mmCIF file of C-alpha atoms in Angstrom:
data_model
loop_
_atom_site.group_PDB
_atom_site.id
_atom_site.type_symbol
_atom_site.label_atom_id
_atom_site.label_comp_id
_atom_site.label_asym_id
_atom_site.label_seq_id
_atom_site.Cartn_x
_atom_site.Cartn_y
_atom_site.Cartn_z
ATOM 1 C CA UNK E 1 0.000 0.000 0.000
ATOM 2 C CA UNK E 2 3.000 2.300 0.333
ATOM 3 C CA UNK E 3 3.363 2.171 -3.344
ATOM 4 C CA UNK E 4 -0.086 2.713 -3.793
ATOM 5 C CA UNK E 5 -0.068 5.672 -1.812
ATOM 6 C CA UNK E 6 3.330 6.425 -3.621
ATOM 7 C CA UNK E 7 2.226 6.625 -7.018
ATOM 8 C CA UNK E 8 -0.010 9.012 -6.067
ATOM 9 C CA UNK E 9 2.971 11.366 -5.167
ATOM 10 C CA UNK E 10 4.242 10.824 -8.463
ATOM 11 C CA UNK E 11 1.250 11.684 -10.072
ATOM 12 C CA UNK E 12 0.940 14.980 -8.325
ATOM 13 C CA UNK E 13 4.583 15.662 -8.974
ATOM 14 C CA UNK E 14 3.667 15.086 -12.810
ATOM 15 C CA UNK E 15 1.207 17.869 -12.941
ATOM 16 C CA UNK E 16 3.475 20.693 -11.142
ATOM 17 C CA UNK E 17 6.037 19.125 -14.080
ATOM 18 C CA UNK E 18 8.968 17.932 -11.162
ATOM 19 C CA UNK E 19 10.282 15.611 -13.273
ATOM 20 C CA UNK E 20 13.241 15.677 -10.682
ATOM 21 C CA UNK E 21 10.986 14.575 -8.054
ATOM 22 C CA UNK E 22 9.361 11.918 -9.678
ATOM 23 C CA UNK E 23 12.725 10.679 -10.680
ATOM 24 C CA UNK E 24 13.951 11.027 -7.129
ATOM 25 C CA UNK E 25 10.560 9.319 -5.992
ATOM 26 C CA UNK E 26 11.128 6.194 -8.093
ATOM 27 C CA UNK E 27 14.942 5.831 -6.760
ATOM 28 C CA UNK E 28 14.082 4.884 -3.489
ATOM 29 C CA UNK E 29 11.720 2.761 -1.452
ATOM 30 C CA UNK E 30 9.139 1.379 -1.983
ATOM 31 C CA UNK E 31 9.583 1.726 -5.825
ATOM 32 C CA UNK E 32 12.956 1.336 -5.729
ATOM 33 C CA UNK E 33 12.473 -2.560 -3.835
ATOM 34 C CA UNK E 34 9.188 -3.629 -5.769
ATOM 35 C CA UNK E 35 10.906 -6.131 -7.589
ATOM 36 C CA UNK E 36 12.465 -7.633 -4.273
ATOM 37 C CA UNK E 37 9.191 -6.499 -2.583
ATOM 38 C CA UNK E 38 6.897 -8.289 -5.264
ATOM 39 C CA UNK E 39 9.513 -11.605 -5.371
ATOM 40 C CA UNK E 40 9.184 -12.194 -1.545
ATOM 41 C CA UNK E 41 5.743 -12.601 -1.510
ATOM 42 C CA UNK E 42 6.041 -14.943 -4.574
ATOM 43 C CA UNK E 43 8.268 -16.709 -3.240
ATOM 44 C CA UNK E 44 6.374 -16.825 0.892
ATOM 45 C CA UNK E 45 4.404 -19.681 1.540
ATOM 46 C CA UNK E 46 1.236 -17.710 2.134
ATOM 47 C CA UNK E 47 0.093 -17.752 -1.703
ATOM 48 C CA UNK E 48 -0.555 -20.534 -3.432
ATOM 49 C CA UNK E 49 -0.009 -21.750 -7.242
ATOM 50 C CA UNK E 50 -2.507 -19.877 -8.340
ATOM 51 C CA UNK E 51 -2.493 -17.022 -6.944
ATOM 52 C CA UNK E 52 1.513 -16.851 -7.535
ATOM 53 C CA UNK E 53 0.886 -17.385 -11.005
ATOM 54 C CA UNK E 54 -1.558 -14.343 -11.201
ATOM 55 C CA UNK E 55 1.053 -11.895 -10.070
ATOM 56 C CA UNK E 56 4.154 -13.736 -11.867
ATOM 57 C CA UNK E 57 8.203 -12.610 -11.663
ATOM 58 C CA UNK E 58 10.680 -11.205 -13.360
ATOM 59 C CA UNK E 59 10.651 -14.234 -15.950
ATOM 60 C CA UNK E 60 6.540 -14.939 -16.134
ATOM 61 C CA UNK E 61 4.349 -12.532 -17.021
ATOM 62 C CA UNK E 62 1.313 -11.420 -14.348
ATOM 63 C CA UNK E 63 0.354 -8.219 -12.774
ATOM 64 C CA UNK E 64 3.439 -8.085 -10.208
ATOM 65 C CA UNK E 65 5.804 -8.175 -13.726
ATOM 66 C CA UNK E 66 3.125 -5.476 -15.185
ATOM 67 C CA UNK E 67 3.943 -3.096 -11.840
ATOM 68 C CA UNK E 68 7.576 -3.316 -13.074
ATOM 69 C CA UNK E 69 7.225 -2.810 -16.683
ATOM 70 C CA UNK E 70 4.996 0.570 -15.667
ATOM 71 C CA UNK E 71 7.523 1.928 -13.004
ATOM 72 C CA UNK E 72 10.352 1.585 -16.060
ATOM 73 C CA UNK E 73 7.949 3.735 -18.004
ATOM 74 C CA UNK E 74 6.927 6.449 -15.503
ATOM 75 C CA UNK E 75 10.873 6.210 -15.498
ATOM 76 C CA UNK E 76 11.680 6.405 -19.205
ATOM 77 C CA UNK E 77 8.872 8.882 -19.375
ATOM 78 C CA UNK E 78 10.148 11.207 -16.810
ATOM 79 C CA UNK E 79 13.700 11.012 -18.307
ATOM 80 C CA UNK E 80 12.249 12.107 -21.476
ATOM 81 C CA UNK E 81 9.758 14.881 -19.621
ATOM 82 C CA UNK E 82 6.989 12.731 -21.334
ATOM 83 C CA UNK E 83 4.371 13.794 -18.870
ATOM 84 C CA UNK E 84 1.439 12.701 -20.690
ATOM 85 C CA UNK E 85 3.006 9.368 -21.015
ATOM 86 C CA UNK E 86 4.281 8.890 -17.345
ATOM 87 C CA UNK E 87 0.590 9.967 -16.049
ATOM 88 C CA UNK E 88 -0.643 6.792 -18.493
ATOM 89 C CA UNK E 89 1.946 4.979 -16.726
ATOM 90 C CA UNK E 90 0.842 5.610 -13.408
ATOM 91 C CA UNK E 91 -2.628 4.937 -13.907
ATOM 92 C CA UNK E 92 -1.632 1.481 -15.460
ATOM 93 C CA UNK E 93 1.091 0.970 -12.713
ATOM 94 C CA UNK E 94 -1.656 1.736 -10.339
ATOM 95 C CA UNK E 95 -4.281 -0.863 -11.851
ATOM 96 C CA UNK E 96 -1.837 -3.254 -12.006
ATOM 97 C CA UNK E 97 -0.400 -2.955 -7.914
ATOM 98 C CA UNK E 98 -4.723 -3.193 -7.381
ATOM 99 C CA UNK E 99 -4.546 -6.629 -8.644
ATOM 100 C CA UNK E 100 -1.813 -7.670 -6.909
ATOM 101 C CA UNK E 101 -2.927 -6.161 -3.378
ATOM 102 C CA UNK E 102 -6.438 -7.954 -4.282
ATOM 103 C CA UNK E 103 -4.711 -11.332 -4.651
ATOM 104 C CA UNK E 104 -2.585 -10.195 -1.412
ATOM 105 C CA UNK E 105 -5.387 -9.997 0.535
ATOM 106 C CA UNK E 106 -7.592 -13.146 -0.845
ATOM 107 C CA UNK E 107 -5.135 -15.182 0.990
ATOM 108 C CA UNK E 108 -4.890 -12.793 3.967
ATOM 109 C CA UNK E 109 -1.766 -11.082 3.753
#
């Protein structure tokens, strides 16, 4: 939820055009650790097959891999002061953590 909360920092930041800030932002935790963040709870015993399979790694494909594909392109965006395209970003990064906290919390983490 800190990301969650987190990406809506980023998408304020966006509209005053701190593309320094966002940049800063995604350096450190918790965007900075979602791939370690996201592989942990993969990894944990509380999910099981399928609900590790919804939210995938670094080498499947699922909503945890989406959350990492969108955070490179608020990145990428923000390098290229793309706001436009980081804001899509965020709302898809954003969508994407929802599944992932939903599946979190089916199995009661």
């Amino acid at each position: 939820t800190n990301a969650r909360s987190g990406l809506a920092q980023v998408g304020a930041l966006l509209d005053k055009g701190d593309f320094a800030g966002v940049k800063t932002l995604l350096a450190a935790p918790p965007f900075s650790s979602a791939k370690a963040s996201l592989s942990t709870i993969v990894r944990g015993p509380t999910l099981g097959g399928e609900e590790k399979k919804a939210i995938g790694n670094e080498k499947r494909f699922g909503t945890g891999a989406d959350v990492l594909i969108m955070l490179g392109g608020i990145t990428d965006s923000a390098n290229l002061q793309d706001a436009a395209a980081a804001k899509g970003y965020v709302s898809k990064a954003r969508a994407s953590l929802d599944e992932v906290i939903v599946v979190c919390k089916s199995v009661g983490l």
